[in-house]
mmCIF file of C-alpha atoms in Angstrom:
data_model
loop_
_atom_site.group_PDB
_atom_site.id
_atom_site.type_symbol
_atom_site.label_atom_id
_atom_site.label_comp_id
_atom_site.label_asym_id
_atom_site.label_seq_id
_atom_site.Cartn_x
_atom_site.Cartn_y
_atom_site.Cartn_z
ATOM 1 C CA UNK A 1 -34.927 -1.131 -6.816
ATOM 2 C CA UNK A 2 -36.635 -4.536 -6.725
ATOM 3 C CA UNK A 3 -34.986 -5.670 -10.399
ATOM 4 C CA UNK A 4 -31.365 -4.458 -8.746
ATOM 5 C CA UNK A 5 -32.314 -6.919 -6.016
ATOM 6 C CA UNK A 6 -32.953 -9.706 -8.070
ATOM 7 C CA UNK A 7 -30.971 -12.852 -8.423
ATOM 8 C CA UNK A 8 -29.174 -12.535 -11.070
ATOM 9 C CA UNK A 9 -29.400 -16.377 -11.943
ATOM 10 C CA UNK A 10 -26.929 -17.885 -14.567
ATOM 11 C CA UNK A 11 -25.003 -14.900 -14.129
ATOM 12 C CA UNK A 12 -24.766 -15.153 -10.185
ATOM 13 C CA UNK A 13 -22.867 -19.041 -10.753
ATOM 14 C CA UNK A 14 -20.245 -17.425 -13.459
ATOM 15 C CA UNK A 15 -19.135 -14.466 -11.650
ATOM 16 C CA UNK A 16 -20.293 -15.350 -8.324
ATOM 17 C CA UNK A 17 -21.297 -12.364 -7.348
ATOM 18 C CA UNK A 18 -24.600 -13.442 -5.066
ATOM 19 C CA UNK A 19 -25.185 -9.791 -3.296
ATOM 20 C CA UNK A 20 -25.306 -6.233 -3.498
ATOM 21 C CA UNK A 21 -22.022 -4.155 -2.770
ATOM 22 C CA UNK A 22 -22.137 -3.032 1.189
ATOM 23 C CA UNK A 23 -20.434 -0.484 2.889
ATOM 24 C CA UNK A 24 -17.989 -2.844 4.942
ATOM 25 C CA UNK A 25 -16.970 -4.607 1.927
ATOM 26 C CA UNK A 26 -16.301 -1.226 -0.168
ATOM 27 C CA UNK A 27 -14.691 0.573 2.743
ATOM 28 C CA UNK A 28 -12.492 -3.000 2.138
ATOM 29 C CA UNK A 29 -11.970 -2.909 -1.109
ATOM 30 C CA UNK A 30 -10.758 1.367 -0.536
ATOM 31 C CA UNK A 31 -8.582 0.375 2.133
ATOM 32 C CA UNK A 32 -7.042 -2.932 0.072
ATOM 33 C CA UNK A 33 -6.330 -0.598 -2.885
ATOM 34 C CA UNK A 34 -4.389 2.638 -0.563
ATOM 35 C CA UNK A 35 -2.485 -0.241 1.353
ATOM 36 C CA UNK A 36 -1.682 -1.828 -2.474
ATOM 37 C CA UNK A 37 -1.009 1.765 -3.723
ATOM 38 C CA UNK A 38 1.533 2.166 -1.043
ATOM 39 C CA UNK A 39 3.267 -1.045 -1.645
ATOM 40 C CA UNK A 40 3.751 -0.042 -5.348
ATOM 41 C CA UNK A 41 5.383 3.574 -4.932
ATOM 42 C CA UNK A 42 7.417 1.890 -1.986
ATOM 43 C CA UNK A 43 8.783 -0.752 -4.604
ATOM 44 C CA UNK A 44 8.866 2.035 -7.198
ATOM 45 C CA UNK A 45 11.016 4.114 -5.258
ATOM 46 C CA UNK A 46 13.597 1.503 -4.539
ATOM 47 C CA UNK A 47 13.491 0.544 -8.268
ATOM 48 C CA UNK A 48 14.337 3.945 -8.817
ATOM 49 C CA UNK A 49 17.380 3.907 -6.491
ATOM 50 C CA UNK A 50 19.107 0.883 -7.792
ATOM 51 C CA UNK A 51 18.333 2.467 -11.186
ATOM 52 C CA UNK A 52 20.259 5.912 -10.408
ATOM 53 C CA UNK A 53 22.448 4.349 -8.559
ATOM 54 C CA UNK A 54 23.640 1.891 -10.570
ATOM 55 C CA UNK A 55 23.722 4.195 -13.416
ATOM 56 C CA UNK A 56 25.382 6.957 -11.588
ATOM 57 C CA UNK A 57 28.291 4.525 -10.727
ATOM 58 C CA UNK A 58 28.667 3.329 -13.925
ATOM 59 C CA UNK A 59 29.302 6.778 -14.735
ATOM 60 C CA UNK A 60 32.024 7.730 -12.432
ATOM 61 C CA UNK A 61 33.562 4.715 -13.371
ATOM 62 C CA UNK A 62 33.593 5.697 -16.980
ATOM 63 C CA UNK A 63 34.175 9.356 -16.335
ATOM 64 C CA UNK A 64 37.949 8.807 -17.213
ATOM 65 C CA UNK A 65 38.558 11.539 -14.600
ATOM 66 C CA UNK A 66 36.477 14.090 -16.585
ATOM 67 C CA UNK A 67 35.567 16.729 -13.833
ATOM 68 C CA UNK A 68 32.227 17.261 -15.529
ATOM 69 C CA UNK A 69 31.224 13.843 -15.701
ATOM 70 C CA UNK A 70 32.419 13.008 -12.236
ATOM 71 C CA UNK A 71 30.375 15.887 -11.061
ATOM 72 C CA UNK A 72 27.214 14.263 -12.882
ATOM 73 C CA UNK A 73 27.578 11.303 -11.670
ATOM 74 C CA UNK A 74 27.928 11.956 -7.880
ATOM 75 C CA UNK A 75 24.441 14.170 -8.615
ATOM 76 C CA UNK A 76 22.893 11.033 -9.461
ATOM 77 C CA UNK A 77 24.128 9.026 -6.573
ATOM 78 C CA UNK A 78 23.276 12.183 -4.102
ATOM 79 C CA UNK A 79 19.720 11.963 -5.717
ATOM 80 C CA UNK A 80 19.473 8.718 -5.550
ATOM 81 C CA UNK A 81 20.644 8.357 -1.556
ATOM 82 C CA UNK A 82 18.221 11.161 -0.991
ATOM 83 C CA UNK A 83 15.090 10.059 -1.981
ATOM 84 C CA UNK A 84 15.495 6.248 -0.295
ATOM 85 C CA UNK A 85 16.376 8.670 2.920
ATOM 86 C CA UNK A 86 12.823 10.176 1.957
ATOM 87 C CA UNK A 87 11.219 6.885 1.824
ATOM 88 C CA UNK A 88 12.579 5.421 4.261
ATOM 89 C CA UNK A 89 12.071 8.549 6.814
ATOM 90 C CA UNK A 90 8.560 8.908 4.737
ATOM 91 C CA UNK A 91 6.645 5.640 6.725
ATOM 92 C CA UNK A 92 8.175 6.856 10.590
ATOM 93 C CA UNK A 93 6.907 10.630 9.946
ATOM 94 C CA UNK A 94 3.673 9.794 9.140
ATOM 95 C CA UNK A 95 2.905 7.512 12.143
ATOM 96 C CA UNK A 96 4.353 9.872 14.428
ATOM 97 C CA UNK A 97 2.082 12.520 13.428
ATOM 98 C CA UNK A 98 -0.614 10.173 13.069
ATOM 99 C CA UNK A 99 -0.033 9.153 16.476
ATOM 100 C CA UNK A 100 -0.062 12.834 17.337
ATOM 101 C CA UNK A 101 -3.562 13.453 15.939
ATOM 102 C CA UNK A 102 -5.070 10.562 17.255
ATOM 103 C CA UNK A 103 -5.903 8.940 13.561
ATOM 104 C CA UNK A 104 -4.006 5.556 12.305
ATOM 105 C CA UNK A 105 -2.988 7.106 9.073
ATOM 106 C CA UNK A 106 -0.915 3.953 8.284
ATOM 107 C CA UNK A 107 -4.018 1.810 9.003
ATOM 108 C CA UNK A 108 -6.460 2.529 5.759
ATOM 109 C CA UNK A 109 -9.335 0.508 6.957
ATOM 110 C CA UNK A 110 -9.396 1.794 10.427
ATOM 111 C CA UNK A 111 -8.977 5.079 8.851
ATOM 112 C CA UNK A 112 -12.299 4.614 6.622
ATOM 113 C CA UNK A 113 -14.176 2.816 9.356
ATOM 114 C CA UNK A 114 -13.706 6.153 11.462
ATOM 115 C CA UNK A 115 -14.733 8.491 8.586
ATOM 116 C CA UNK A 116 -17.572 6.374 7.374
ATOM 117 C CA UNK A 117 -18.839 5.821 10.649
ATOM 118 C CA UNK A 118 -18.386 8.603 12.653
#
């Protein structure tokens, strides 16, 4: 245990890493990367509605009248209004019931403080 305590001289001024990983700063470094997590599939999910929805008009306004591919496309604009809808309803849900259980879901660090250190 001693040599992991050691400085780890020329190494320490390169990297800068000048102490041992505690708990605070990994229950940080869990809570930056759920909070980051979220972000992503947030974005991801409205990338993916532009994407069907843009697509999905394109194709009802090359469908030509063709029932079939008027019927595809308003699929992929019903899809696509339905999952923002389940994004966007997603965030309010989960605070509500967070609020109901008594634990700030939303909040990841509070979150791992309480399960860490209770």
């Amino acid at each position: 245990m001693a040599i992991a305590l050691a400085p780890l001289g020329i190494i320490d001024k390169i990297a800068g890493y000048n102490r041992p990983v505690d708990e605070l700063t990994l229950n940080l470094l869990i809570a930056s990367v759920l909070s980051n997590v979220l972000g992503i599939l947030t974005v991801i999910s409205a990338l993916a509605f532009l994407f069907y929805f843009i697509i999905g008009a394109v194709n009802w306004i090359t469908s030509a009248g063709d029932p079939k591919k008027l019927e595809t496309s308003r699929t992929m604009l019903t899809n696509a209004f339905i999952g923002i809808i389940i994004t966007a309803v997603a965030y309010p849900i989960i605070f509500v019931i967070g609020q109901i259980l008594g634990i700030p879901i939303l909040d990841p660090k509070t979150l791992i403080d309480q399960l860490v250190f209770s």
